[in-house]
Coordinates of C-alpha atoms in Angstrom, one line a residue:
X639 CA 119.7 90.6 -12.2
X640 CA 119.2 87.8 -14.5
X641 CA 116.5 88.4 -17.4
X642 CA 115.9 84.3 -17.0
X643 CA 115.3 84.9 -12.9
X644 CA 113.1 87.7 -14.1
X645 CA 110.8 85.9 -16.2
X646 CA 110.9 82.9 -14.2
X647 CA 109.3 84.9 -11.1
X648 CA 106.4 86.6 -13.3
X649 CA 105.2 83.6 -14.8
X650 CA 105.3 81.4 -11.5
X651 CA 103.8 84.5 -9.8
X652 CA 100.8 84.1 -12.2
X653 CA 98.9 82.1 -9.7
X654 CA 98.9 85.3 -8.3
X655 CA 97.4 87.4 -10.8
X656 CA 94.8 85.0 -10.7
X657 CA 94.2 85.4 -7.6
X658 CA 93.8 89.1 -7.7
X659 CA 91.3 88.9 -10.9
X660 CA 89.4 86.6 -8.9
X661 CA 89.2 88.6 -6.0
X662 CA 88.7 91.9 -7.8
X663 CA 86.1 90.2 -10.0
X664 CA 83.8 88.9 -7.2
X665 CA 83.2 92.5 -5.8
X666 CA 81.1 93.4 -9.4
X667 CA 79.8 90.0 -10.0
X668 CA 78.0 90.2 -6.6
X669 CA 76.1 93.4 -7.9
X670 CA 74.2 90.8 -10.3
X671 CA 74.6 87.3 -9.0
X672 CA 73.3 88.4 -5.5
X673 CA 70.2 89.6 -6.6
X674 CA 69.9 87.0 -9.1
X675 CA 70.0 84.0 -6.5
X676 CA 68.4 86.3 -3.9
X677 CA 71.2 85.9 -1.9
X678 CA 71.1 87.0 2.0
X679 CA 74.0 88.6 3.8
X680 CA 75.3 85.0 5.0
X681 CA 75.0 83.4 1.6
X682 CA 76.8 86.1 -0.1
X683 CA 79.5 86.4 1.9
X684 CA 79.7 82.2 1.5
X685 CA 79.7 83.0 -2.2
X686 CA 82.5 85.4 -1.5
X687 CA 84.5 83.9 1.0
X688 CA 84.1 79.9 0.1
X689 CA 87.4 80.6 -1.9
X690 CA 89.2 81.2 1.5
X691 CA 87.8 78.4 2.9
X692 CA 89.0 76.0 0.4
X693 CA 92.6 78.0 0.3
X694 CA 93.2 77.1 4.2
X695 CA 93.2 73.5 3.6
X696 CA 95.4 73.7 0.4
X697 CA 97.6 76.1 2.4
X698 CA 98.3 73.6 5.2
X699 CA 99.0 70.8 2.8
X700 CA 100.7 72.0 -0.5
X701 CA 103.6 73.4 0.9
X702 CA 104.6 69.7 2.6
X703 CA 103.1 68.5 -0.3
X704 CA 106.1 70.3 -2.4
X705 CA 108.7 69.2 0.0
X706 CA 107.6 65.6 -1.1
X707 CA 107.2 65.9 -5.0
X708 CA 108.5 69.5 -5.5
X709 CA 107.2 73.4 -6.2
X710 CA 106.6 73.1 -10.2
X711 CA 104.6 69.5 -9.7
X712 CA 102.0 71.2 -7.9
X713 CA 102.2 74.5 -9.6
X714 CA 101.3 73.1 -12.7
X715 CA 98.0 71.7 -11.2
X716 CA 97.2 74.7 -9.6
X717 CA 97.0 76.3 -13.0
X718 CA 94.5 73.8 -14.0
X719 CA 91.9 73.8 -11.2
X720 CA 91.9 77.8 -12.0
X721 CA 91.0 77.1 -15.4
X722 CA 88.3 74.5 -14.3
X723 CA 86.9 77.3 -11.7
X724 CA 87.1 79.6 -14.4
X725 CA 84.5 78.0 -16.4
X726 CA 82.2 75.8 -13.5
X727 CA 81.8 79.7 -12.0
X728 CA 80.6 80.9 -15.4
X729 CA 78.0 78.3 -16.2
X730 CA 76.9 78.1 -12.2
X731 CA 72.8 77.1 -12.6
X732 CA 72.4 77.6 -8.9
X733 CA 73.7 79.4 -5.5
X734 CA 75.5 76.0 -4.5
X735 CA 77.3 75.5 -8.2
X736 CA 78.5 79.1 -7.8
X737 CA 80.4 78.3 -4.3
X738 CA 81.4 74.9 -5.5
X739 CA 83.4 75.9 -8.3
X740 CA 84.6 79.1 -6.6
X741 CA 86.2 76.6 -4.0
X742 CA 87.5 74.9 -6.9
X743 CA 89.5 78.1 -7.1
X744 CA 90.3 78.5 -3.6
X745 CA 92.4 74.9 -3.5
X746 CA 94.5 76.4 -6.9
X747 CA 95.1 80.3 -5.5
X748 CA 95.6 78.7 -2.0
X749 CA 98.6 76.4 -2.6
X750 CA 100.0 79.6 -5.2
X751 CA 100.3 81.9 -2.7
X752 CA 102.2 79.9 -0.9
X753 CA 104.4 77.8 -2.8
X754 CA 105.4 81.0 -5.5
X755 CA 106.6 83.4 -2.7
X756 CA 109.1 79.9 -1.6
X757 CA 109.5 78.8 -4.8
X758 CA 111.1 82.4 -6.0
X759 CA 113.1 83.0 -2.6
X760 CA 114.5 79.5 -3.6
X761 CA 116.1 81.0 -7.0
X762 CA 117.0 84.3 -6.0
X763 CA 120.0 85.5 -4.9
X764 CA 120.1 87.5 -1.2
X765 CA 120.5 90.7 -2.8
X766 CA 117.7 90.6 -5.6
X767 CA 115.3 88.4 -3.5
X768 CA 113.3 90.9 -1.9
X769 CA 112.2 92.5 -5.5
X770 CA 112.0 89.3 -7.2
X771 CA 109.8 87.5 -4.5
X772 CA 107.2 91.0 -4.3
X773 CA 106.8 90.3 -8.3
X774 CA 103.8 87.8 -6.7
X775 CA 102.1 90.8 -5.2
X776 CA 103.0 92.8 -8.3
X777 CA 100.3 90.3 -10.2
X778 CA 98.6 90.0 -7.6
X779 CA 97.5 93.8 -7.8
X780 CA 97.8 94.2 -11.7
X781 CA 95.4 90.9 -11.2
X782 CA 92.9 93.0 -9.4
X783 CA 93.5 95.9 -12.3
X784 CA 92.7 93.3 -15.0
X785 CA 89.4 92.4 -13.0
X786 CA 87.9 96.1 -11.8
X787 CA 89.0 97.0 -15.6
X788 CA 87.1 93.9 -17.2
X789 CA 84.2 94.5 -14.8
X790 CA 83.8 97.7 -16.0
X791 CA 83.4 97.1 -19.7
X792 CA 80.9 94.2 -19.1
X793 CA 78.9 96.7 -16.9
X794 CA 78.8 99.4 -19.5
X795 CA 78.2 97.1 -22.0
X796 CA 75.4 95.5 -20.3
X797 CA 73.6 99.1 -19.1
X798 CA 74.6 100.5 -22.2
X799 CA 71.5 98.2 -23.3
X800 CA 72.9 98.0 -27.1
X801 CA 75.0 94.3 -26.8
X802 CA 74.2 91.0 -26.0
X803 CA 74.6 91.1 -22.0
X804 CA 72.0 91.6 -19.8
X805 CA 71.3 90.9 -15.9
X806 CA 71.4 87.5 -15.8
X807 CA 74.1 86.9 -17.5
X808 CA 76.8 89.5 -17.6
X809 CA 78.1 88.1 -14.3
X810 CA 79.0 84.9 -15.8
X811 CA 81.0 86.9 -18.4
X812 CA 82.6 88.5 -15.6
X813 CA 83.4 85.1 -14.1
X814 CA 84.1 83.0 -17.4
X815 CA 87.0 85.4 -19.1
X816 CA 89.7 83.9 -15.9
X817 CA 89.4 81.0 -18.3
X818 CA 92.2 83.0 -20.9
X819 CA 94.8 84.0 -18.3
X820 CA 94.3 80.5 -16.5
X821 CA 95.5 78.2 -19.1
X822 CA 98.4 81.0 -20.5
X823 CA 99.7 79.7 -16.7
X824 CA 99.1 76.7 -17.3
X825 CA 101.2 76.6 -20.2
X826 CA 103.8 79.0 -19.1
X827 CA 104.7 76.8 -16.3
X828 CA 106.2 73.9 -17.5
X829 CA 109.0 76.5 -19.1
X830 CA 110.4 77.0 -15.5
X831 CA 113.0 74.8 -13.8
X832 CA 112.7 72.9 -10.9
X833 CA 113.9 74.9 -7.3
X834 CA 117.6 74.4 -7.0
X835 CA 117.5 74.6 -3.2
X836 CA 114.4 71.9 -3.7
X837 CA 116.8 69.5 -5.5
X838 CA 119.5 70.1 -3.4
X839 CA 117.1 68.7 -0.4
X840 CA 116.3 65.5 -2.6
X841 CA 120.2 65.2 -2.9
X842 CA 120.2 65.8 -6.5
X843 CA 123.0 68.4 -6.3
X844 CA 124.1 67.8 -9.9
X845 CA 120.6 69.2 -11.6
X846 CA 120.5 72.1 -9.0
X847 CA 124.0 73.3 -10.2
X848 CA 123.0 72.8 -14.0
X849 CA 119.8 75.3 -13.5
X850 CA 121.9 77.7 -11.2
X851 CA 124.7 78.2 -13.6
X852 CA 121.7 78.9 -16.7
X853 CA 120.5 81.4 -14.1
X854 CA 123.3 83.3 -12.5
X855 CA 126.5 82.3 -14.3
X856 CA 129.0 79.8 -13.3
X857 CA 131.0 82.1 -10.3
X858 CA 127.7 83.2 -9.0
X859 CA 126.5 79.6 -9.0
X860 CA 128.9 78.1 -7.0
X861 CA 129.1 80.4 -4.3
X862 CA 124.9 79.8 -4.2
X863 CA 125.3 76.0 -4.2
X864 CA 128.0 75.5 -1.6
X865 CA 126.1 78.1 0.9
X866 CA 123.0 75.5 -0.3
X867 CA 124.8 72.4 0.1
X868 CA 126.3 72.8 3.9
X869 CA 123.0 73.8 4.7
X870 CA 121.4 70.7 3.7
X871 CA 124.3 68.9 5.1
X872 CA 123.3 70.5 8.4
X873 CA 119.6 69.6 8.2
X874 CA 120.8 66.2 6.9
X875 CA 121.5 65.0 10.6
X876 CA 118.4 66.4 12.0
X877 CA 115.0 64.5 13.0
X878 CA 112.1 64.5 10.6
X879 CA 110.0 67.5 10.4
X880 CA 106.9 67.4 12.1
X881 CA 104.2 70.2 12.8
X882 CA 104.6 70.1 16.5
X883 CA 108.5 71.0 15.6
X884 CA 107.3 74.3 15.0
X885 CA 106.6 75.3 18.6
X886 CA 110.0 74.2 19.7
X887 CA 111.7 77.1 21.6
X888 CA 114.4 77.6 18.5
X889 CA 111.9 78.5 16.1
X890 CA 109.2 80.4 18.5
X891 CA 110.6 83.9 17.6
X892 CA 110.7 83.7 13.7
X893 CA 106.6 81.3 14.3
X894 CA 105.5 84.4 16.6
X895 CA 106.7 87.1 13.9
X896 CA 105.6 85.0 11.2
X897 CA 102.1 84.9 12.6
X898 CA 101.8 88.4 13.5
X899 CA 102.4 89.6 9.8
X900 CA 100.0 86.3 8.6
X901 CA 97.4 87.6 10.7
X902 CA 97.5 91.3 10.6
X903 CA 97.8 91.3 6.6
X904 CA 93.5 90.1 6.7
X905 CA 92.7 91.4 10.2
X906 CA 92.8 94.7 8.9
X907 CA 90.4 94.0 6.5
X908 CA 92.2 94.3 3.0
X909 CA 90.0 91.6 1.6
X910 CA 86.9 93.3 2.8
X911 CA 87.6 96.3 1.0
X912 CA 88.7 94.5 -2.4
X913 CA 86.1 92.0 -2.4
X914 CA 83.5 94.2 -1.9
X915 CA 84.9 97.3 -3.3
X916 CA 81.9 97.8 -5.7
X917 CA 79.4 97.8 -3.0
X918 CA 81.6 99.9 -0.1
X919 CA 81.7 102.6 -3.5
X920 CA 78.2 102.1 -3.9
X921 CA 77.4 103.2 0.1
X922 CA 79.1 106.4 -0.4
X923 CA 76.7 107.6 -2.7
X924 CA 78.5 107.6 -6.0
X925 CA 76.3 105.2 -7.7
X926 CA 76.5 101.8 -9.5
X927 CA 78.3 102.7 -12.3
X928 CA 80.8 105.5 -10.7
X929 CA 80.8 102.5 -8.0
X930 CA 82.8 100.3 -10.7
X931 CA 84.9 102.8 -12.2
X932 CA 86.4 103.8 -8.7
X933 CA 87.0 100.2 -8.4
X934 CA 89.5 100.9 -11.6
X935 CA 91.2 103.8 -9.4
X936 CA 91.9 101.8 -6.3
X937 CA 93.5 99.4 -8.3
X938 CA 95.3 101.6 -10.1
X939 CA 96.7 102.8 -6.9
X940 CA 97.2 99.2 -5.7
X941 CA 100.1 99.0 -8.7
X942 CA 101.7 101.7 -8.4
X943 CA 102.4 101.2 -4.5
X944 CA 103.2 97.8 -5.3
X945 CA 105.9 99.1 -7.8
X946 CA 107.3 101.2 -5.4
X947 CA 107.5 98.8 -2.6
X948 CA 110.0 96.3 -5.4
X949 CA 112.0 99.2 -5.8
X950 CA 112.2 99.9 -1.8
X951 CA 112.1 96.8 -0.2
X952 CA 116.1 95.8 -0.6
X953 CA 117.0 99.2 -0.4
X954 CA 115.4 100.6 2.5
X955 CA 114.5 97.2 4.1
X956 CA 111.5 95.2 5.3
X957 CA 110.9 97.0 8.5
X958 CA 111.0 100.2 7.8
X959 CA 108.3 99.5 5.0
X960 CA 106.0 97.6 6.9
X961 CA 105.8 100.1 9.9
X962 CA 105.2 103.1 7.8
X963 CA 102.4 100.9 6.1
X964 CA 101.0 99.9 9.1
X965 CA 101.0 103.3 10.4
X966 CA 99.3 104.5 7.2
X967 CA 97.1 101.5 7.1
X968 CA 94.9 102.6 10.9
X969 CA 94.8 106.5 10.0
X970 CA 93.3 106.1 6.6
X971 CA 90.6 103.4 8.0
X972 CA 90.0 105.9 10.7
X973 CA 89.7 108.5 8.1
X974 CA 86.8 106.4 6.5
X975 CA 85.0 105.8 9.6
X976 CA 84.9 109.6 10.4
X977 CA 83.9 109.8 7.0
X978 CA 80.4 107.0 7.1
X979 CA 79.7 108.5 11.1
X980 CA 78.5 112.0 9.4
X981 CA 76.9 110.8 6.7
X982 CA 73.1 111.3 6.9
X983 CA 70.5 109.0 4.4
X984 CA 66.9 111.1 2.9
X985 CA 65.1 110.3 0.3
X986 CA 62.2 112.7 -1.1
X987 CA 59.2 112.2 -2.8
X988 CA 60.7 114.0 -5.8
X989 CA 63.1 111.1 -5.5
X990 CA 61.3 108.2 -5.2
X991 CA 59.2 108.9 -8.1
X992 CA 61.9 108.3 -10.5
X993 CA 63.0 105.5 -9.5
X994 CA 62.4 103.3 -12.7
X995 CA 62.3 99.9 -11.2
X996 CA 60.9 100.4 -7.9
X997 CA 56.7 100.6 -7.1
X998 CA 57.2 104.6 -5.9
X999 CA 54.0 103.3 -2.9
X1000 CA 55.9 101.1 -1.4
X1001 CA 58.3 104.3 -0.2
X1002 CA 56.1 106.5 0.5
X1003 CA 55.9 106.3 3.9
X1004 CA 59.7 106.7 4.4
X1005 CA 59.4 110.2 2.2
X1006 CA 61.5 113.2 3.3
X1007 CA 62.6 111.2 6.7
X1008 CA 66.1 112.0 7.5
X1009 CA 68.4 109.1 8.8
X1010 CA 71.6 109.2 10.8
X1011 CA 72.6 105.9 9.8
X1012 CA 72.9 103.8 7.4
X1013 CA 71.6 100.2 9.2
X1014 CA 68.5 101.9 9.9
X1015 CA 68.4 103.2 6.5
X1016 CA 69.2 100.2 4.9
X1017 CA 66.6 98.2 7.2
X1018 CA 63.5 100.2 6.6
X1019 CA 64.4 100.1 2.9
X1020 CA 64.6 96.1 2.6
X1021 CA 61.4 96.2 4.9
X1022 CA 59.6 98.1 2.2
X1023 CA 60.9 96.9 -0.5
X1024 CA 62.0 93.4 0.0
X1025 CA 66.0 92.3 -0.3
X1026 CA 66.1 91.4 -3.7
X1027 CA 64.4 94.2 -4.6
X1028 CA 66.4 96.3 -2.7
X1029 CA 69.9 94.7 -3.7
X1030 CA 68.9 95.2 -7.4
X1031 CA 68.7 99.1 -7.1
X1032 CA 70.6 99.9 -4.1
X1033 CA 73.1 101.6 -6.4
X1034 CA 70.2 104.5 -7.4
X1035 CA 68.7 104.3 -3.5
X1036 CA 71.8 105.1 -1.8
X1037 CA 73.3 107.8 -4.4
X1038 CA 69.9 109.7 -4.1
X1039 CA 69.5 109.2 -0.4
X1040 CA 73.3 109.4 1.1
X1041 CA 74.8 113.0 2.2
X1042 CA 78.1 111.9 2.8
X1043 CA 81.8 114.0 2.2
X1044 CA 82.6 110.6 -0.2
X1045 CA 85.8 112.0 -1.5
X1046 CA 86.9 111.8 2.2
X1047 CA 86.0 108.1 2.3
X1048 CA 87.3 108.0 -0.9
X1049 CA 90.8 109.6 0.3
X1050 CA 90.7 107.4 3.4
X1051 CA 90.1 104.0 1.2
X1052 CA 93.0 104.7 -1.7
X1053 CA 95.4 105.9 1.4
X1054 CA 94.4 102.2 2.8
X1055 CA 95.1 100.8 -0.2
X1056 CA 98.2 102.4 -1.1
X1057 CA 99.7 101.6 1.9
X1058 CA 98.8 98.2 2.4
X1059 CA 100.8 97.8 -1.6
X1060 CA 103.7 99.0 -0.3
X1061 CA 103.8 97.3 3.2
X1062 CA 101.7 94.3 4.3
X1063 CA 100.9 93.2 0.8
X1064 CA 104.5 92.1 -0.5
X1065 CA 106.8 92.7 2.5
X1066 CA 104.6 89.6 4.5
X1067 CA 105.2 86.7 1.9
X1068 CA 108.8 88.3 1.2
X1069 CA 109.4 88.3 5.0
X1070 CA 107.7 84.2 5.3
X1071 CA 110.2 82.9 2.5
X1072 CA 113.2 84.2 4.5
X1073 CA 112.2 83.5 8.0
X1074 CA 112.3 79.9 8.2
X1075 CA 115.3 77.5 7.7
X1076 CA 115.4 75.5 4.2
X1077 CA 114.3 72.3 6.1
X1078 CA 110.9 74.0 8.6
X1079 CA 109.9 76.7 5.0
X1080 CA 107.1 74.6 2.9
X1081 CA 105.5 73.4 6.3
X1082 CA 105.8 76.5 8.3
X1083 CA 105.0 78.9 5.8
X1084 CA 101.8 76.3 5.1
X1085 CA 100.9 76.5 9.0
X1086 CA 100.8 80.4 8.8
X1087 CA 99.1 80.9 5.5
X1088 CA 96.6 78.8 7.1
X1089 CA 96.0 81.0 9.6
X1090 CA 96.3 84.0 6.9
X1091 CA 93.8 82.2 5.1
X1092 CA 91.2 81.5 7.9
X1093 CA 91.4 85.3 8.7
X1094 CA 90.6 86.1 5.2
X1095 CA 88.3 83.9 5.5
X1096 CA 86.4 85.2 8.9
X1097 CA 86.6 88.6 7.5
X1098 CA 84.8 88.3 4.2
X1099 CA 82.4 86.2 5.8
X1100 CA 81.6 88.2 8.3
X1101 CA 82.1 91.6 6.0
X1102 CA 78.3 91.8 5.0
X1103 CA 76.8 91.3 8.3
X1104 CA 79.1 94.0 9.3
X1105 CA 77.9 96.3 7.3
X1106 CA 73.9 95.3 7.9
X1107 CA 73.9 95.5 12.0
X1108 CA 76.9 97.2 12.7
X1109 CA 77.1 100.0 10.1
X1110 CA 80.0 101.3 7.6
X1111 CA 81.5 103.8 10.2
X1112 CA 81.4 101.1 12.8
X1113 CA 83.4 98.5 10.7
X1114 CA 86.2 100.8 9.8
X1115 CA 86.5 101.9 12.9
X1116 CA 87.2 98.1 14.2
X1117 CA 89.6 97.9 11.5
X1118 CA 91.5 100.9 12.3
X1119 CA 91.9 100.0 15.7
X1120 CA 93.1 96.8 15.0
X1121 CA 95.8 98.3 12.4
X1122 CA 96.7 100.6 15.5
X1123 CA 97.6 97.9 18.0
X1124 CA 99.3 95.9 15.1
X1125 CA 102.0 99.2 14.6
X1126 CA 103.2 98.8 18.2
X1127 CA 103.4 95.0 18.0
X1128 CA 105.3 94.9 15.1
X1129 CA 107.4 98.3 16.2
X1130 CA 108.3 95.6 19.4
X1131 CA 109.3 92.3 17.8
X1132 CA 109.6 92.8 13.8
X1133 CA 113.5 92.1 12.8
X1134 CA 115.6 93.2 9.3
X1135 CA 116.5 90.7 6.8
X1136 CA 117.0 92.4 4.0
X1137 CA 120.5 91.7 2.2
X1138 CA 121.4 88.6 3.9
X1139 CA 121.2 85.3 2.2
X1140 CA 118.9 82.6 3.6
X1141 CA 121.6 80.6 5.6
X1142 CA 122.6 84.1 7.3
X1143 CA 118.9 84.9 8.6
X1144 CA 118.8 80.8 9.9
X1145 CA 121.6 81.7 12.0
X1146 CA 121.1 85.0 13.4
X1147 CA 117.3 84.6 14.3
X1148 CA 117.2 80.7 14.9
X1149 CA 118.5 80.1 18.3
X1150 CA 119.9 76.5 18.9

């Protein structure tokens, strides 16, 4: 495999690894900014899931967008709104800034997640395009590494009480440091070419050989550009693309598979778990500060899962992969729902009284009484104490009240995560950029990360809620559940792509 493909992938993949730090970010900012702004359970998840929001719309555009005026075009911008998030984020004044310029980041990461995963498949070669397009998850993760890493050394800098951070304002630290990987993207960018299979749609079949030769040599090259060219030349004589073309009954089987893996990859509530990470740790137990350094482990585990899905997705294939994962994916969320169902909350007067922030009366009268859940827990504590209050120290509170087996929820959360890395993670946006034909991929792939988007969406928003009425054990178990009935979906209707080119998966799963 080319060096030149290689470094190509990783740095249009970048908008990835944005994405990730900004997702893995959020989860310790929250721990500060919520409080701060006083934020309820709706408001925070806003805060949290505003990015998703603005990422649907930029889904459902930017990839017909790039048919017009091309992948690197809008690339290039998308590295420069994350650099203008970066820094409206850190110098938010109020609850409304902070959303605001979050969504700013939601428009860039939106249209990246879409057009890298096409924008790769359109440069790679069918053997080599199954590692090369899950390079984008492969930031993605070490994205979220960066982040729960970074978050950790502003938060032990800021408790260690001997620097310059404090409450207030080591979230905006947090927020602000995206600025320095944005703009390296932003720069990196305009060394790539334009997409040969791009150029070769605009008829510009001379430039598309020029950068496929650079890339692959000039045997390699040709047999690429003449499987490119006939099948433009057969899309050539066809109608205009138009969303409603999607439904048509030639495409309905690669649209139905397509959204099956766009909606299970967020119905099973990856983004819940990395977006809040810092505060699911914190409701074991552990405390705020173990809270963020397990947030370092499941990321940890996020990358090396990811690693080993590159070097097993074009040997032992999509499917395999993703049903395994899947599999993997509803046992360990059942795991951590066992887990949070036997957990019991107490806190005794011993325990109260050094609390250091807290008024010690206003507990008293919940002294030495033994919960069996946490909602009721967590109600009579914000009752007593108030919810900002209460989201300030619910670190100390819950790892002095909670009885709870946390390495089992612990287990069942880095099994979750290690098997989403290696399954529904990479092997959905691998499996998007091959489905659909060269003329239907930058509008259908829009269409579904759409829909992946608004389930992202939906689940972060909802996420806090969730855990306030309904309970921890009760929203993994929903979760799990959901994983379970996506296995024998997908063990029904999910096909095998790997090692064919993208003109060879056009004809065997399009039928005409």
């Amino acid at each position: 495999m080319s060096k030149k493909v290689i470094f190509i992938a990783f740095v249009v993949s970048l908008g990835g690894f944005l994405f990730g730090f900004d997702a893995g970010i959020i989860s310790g900012v929250m721990s500060y900014a919520g409080p701060e702004f006083n934020l309820n359970d709706t408001q925070t998840g806003w805060v949290v899931s505003s990015p998703s929001f603005a990422a649907m719309i930029a889904m459902l555009i930017s990839g017909r967008l790039s048919d017009v005026i091309g992948r690197k075009k809008i690339l290039i911008v998308v590295a420069f709104l994350y650099a203008v998030s970066a820094l409206a984020s850190a110098y938010a004044s109020s609850y409304e800034m902070l959303y605001i310029a979050r969504m700013i980041g939601g428009l860039a990461f939106g249209a990246a997640l879409i057009l890298a995963p096409t924008y790769i498949a359109e440069i790679s070669s069918a053997e080599n395009r199954g590692k090369l397009v899950s390079i984008q998850q492969l930031n993605i993760v070490l994205g979220f590494f960066a982040a729960f890493l970074s978050n950790y050394y502003f938060n032990k800098l800021n408790t260690s009480g001997d620097s310059f951070l404090t409450d207030e304002n080591v979230w905006r630290w947090m927020l602000g440091v995206e600025f320095v990987p944005a703009i390296l993207y932003f720069l990196f960018m305009f060394f790539v070419p334009k997409s040969p299979r791009w150029l070769c749609s605009k008829g510009k079949l001379q430039e598309a050989k020029v950068i496929l030769k650079k890339l692959y040599g000039e045997q390699q090259a040709n047999v690429e550009i003449e499987a490119i060219e006939n099948n433009v030349n057969q899309q050539k004589s066809k109608e205009k693309v138009s969303v409603m073309e999607l439904l048509k009954p030639s495409l309905r089987f690669i649209l139905i598979v397509g959204l099956v893996l766009g909606v299970l990859q967020q119905i099973t509530g990856i983004n819940a778990v990395y977006f809040y990470a810092t505060s699911i740790f914190k409701q074991t137990g552990i405390g705020t500060d173990a809270s963020f350094a397990s947030g370092i482990l499941l990321s940890l585990t996020t990358v090396f899962f990811t690693i080993i899905a590159i070097f097993l997705i074009d040997k032992m294939g999509r499917r395999p992969l993703l049903l395994v994962g899947i599999s993997g994916i509803a046992i360990s969320l059942l795991v951590c729902a066992y887990g949070f169902n036997q957990a019991t909350y107490q806190l005794t007067s011993e325990e109260i009284a050094q609390f250091e922030n807290i008024e010690a009366s206003q507990l008293f009268a919940v002294a030495d009484k033994v919960y069996d859940n946490d909602i009721d827990f967590k109600k009579d504590m914000k009752s007593a104490l108030g919810n900002q209050v209460y989201a300030k120290n619910e670190g100390s509170i819950l790892e002095a009240a909670t009885n709870i087996n946390a390495t089992l929820v612990l287990i069942g959360i880095l099994g979750f995560i290690a098997c989403f890395a290696f399954s529904l993670g990479p092997v959905m946006w691998v499996m998007l950029s091959e489905l659909f034909p060269n003329k239907y991929r930058g509008l259908a792939i829009g269409v579904i990360g759409f829909v992946n988007s608004f389930i992202s969406w939906v689940v972060q928003q909802v996420f806090p809620w969730e855990l306030s009425n309904l309970g921890n054990a009760m929203s993994f178990l929903i979760f799990g559940v959901i994983a379970l009935l996506g296995f024998f979906i997908l063990l029904k209707i999910l096909p095998e792509t790997k090692g064919k080119s993208l003109e060879q998966i056009e004809f065997d799963l399009v039928k005409n």
